Tab-separated table of C-alpha atoms in Angstrom:
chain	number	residue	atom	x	y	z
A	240	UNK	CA	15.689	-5.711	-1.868
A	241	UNK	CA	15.461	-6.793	1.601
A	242	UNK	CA	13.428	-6.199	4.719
A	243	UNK	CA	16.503	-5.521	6.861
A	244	UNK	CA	17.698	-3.194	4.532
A	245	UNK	CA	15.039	-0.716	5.117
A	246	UNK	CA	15.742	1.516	7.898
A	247	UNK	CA	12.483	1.586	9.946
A	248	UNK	CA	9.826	-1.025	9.780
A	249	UNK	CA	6.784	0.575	11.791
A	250	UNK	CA	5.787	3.984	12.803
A	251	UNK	CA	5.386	7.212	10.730
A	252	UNK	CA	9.450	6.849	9.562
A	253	UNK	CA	9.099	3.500	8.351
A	254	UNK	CA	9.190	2.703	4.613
A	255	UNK	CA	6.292	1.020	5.421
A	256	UNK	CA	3.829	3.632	6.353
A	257	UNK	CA	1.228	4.031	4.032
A	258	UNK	CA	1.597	7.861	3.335
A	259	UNK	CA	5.382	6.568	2.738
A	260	UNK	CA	4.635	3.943	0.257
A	261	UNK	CA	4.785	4.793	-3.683
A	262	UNK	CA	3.744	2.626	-6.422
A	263	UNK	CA	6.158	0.243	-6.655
A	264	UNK	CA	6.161	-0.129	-2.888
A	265	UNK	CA	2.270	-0.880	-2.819
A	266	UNK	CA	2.585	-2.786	-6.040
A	267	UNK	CA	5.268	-5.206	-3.994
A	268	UNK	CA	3.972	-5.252	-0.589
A	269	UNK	CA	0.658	-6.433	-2.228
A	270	UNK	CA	2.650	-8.912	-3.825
A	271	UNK	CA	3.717	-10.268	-1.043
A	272	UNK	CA	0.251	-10.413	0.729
A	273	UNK	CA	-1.221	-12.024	-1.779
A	274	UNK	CA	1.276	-14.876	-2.779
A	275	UNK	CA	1.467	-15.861	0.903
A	276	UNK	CA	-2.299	-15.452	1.158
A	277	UNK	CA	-2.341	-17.814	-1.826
A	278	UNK	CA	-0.117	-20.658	-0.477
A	279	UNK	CA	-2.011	-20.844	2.452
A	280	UNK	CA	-5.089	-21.036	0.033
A	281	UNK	CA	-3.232	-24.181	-1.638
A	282	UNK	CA	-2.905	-26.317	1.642
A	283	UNK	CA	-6.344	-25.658	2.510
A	284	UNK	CA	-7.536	-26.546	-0.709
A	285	UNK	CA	-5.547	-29.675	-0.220
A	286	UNK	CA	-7.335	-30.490	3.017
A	287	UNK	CA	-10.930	-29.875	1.914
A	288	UNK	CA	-10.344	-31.965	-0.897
A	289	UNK	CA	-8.836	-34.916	1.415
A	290	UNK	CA	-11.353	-34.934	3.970
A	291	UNK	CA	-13.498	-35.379	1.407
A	292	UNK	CA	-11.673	-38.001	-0.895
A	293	UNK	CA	-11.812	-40.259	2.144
A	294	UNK	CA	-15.238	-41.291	1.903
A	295	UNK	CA	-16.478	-44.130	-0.004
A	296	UNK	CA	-18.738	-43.499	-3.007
A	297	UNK	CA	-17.748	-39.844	-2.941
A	298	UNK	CA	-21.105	-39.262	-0.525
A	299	UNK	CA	-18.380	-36.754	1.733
A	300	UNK	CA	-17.362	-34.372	-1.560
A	301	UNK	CA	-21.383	-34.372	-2.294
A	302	UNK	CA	-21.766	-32.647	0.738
A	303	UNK	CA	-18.542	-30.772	0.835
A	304	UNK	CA	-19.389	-29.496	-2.709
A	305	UNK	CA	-23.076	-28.467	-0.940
A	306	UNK	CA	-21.394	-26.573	1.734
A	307	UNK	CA	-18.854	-25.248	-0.042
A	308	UNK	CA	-21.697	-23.298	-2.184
A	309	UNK	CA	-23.347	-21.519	0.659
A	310	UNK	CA	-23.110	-17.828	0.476
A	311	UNK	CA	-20.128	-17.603	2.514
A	312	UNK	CA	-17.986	-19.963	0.943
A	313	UNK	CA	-18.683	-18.144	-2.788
A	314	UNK	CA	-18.121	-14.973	-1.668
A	315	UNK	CA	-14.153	-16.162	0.062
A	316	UNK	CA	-14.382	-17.936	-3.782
A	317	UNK	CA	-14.706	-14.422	-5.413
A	318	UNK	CA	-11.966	-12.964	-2.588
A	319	UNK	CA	-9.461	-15.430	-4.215
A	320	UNK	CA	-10.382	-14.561	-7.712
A	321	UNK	CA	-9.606	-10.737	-6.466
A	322	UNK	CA	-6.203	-12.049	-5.303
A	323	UNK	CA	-4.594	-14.927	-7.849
A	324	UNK	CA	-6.208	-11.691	-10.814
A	325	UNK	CA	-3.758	-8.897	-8.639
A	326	UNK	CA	-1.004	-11.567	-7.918
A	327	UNK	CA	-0.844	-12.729	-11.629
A	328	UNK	CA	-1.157	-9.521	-13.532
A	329	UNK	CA	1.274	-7.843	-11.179
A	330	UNK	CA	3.502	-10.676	-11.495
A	331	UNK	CA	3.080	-10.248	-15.362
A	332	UNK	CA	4.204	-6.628	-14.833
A	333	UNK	CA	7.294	-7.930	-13.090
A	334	UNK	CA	8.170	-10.204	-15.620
A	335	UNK	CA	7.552	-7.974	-18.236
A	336	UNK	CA	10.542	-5.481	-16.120
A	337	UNK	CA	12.803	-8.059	-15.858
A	338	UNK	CA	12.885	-8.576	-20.070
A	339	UNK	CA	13.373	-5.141	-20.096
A	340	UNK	CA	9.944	-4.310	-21.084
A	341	UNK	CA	8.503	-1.135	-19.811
A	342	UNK	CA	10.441	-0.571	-17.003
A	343	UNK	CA	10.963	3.170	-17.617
A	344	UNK	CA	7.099	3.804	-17.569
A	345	UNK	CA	6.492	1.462	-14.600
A	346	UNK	CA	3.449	3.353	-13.115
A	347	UNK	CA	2.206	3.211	-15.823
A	348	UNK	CA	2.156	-0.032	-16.843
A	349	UNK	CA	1.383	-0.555	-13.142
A	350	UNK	CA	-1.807	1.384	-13.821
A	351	UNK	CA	-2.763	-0.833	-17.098
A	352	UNK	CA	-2.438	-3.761	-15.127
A	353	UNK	CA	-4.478	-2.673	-12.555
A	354	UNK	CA	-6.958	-1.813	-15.255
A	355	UNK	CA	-6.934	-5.158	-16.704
A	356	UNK	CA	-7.500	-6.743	-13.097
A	357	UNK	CA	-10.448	-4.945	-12.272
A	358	UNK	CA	-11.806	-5.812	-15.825
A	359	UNK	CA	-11.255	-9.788	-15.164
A	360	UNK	CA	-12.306	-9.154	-11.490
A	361	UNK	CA	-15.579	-7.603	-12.998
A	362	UNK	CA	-15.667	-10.801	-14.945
A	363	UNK	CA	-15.292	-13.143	-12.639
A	364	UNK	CA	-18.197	-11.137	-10.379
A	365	UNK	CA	-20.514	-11.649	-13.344
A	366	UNK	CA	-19.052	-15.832	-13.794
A	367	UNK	CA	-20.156	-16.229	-10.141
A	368	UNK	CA	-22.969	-14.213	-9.898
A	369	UNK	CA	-24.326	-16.397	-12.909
A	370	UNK	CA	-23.401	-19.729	-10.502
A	371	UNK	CA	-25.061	-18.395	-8.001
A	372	UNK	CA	-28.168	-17.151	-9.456
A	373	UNK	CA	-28.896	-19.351	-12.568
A	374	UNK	CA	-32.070	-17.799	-13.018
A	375	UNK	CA	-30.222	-14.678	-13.657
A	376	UNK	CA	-31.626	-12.658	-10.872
A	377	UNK	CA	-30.273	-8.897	-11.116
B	183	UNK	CA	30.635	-7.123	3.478
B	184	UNK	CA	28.098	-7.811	6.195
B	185	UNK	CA	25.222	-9.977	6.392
B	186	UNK	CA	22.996	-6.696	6.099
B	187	UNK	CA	24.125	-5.813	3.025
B	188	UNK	CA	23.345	-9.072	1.169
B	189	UNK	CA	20.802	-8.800	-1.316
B	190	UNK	CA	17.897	-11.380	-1.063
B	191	UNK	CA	18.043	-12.307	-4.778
B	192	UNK	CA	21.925	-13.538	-3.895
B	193	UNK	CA	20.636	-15.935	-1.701
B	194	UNK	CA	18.097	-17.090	-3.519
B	195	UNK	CA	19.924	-17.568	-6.489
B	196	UNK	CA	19.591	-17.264	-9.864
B	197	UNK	CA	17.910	-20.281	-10.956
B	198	UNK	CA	15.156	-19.493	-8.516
B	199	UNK	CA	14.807	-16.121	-9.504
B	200	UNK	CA	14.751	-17.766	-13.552
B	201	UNK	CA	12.353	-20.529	-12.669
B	202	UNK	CA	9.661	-18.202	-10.611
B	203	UNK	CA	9.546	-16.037	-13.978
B	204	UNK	CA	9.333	-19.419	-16.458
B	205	UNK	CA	6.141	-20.693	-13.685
B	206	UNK	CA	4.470	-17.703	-13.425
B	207	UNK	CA	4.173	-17.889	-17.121
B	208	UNK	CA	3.446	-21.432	-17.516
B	209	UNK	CA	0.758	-20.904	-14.261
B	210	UNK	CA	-1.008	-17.622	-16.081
B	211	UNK	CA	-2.084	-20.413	-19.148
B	212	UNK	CA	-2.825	-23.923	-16.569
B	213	UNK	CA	-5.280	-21.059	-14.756
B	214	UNK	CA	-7.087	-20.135	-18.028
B	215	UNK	CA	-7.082	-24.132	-18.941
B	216	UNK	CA	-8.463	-24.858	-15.678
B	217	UNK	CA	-11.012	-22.314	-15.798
B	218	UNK	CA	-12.100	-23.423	-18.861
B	219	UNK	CA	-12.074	-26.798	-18.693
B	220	UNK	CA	-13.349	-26.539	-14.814
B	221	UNK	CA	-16.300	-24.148	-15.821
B	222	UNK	CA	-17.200	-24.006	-19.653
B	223	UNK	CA	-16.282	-27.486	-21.093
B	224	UNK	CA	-19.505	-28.718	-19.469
B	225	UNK	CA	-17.445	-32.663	-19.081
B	226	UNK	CA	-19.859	-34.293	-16.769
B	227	UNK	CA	-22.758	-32.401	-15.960
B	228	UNK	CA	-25.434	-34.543	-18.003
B	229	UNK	CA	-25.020	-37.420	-15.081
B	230	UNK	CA	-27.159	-34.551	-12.776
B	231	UNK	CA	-29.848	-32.034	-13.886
B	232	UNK	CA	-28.283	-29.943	-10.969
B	233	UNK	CA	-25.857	-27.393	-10.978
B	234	UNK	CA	-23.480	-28.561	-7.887
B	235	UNK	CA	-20.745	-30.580	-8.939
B	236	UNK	CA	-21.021	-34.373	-7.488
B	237	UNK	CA	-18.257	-37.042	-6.833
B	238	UNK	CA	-19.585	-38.543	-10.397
B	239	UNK	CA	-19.543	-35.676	-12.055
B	240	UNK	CA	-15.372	-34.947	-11.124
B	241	UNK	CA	-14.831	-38.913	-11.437
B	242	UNK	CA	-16.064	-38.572	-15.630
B	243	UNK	CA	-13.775	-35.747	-16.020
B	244	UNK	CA	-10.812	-37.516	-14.347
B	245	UNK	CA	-11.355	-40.330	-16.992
B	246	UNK	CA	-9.985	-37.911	-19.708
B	247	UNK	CA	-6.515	-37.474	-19.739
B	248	UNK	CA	-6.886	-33.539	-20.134
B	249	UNK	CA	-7.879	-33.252	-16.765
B	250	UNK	CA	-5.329	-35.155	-15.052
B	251	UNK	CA	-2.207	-33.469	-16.825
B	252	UNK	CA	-3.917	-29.954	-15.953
B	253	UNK	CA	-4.687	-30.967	-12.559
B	254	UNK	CA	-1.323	-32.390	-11.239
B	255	UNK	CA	0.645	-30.152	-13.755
B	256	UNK	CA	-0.792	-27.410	-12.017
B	257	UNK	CA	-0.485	-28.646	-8.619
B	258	UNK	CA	3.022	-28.904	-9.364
B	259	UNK	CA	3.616	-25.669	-10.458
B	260	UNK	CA	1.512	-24.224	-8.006
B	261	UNK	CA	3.540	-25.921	-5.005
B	262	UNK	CA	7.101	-25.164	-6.674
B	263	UNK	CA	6.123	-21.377	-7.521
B	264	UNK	CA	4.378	-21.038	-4.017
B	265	UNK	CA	7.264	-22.301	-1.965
B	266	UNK	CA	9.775	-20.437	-3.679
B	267	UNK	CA	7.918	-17.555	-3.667
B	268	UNK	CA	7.906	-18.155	0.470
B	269	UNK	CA	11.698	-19.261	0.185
B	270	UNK	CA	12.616	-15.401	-1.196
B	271	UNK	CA	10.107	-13.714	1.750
B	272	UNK	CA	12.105	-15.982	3.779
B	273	UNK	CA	15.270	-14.709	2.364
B	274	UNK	CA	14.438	-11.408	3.200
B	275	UNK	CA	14.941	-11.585	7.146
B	276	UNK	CA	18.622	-12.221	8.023
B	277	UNK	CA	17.140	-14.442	11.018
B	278	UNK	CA	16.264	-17.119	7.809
B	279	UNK	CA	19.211	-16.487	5.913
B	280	UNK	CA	21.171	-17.857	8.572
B	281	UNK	CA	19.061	-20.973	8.674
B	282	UNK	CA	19.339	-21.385	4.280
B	283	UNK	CA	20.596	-24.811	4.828
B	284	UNK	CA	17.653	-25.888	7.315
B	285	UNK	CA	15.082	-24.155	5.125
B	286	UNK	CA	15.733	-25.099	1.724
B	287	UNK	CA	15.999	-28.677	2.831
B	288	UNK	CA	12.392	-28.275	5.139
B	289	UNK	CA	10.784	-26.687	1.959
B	290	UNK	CA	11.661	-29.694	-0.975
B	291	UNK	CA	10.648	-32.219	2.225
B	292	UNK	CA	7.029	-30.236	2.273
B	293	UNK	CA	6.946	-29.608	-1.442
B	294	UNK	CA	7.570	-33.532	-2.161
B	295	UNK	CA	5.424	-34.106	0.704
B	296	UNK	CA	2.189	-32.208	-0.464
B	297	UNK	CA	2.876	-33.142	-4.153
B	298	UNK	CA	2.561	-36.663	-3.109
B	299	UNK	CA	-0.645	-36.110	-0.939
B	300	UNK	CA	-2.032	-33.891	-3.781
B	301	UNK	CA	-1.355	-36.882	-6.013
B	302	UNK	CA	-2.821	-39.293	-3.663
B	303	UNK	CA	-6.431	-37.725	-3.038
B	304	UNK	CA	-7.502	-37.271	-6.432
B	305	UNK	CA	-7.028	-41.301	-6.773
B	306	UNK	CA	-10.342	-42.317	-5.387
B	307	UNK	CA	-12.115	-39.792	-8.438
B	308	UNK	CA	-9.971	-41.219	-10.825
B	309	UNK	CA	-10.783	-44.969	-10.136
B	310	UNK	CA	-14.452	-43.949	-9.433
B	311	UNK	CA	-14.085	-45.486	-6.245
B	312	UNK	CA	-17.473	-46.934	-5.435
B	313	UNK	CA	-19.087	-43.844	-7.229
């Protein structure tokens, strides 16, 4: 596939518009979304690590690690768990299609690994939720 | 046959195309290490009664060699499977595939590049640099 081979790219013709899109379509735009969303993620991780590395006795990654816990920063945390959980079972999926596996129910097995996701997503709400309120506050 | 008609996975290639399938695999188990290791191996945390994790805390985990093959094993991964990923979005825009040359050349310069600085910053937890 490729993006100039699609006819229209925006407006209510385009391949693109959501009422347009089936699963495989949302299943690979998301795709996309989320791995570039993801290796932006990487360089920033890089530079909050850095910044912080720089400092002598590690005092600059005590605080880092103190802002980085705020409210704000945990709930981006739990928007990235959302998105490497979508990006890596959907990925599996596509893997899985390319061995030949599944390919003929492929909404389907889209639909599992959607299922899956939201179970580890749920997990990962309940991993944070416990960093975030040791005391186990409901 | 015109440029149009191309498909992106012809530029790409096929070892690309192979070696996103072999990392995705091989990043799917470094996450679940990483997790684990980050989050329920508990390395560390009796130098603070706290639950933040300190400079001293990362610098005792760095001393064991577990951490430091998942760490810059995944960072590896991570940076080859990101940018490739990029390369085939690339790929898809004939503007880019015009440019292959230019762009697979840019992208093993910023891979290298980042690898290197990735390497580089976790050297001052390693050593326990003053901590």
């Amino acid at each position: 596939m490729k993006i100039s081979s699609f006819k229209w790219l925006f407006g209510r013709n385009s391949e693109f518009w959501p009422t347009n899109m089936k699963t495989g379509m949302w299943a690979w735009v998301g795709h996309r979304l989320t791995g570039l969303a993801l290796v932006a993620y990487v360089f920033l991780h890089l530079s909050f690590i850095s910044t912080a590395s720089m400092a002598e006795g590690g005092a600059d990654f005590d605080v880092l690690m103190e802002t980085t816990s705020q409210p704000l920063f945990v709930a981006m945390d739990f928007l990235l768990v959302i998105v490497v959980i979508y990006h890596a079972m959907n990925g599996l999926r596509v893997v899985l299609f390319d061995l030949g596996v599944g390919i003929r129910r492929q909404k389907l097995v889209f639909w599992v690994t959607m299922a899956i996701s939201a179970v580890l997503i749920v997990g990962g709400l309940l991993a944070i939720w416990h960093l975030v309120f040791p005391e186990g506050v409901a | 046959m015109s440029e149009q008609t191309v498909a992106t996975s012809k530029v790409a290639g096929t070892w690309a195309w192979a070696f996103q399938r072999i990392s995705a695999v091989l990043l799917i188990v470094f996450l679940a290490v990483h997790l684990y290791a980050s989050h329920f191996m508990d390395v560390g945390e009796e130098t603070s009664g706290e639950s933040l994790i300190t400079f001293d805390e990362v610098s005792l985990r760095l001393d064991q060699l577990l951490y430091i093959v998942v760490d810059y094993g995944m960072l590896s991964m991570v940076l080859l499977h990101g940018l490739n990923g990029f390369r085939t979005v690339l790929f898809d825009f004939d503007m880019f595939v015009k440019r292959k040359k230019v762009i697979d050349v840019t992208l093993w310069v910023v891979g290298i590049g980042t690898l290197i600085w990735g390497i580089v910053i976790l050297f001052p937890f390693i050593s326990g640099a003053g901590g």
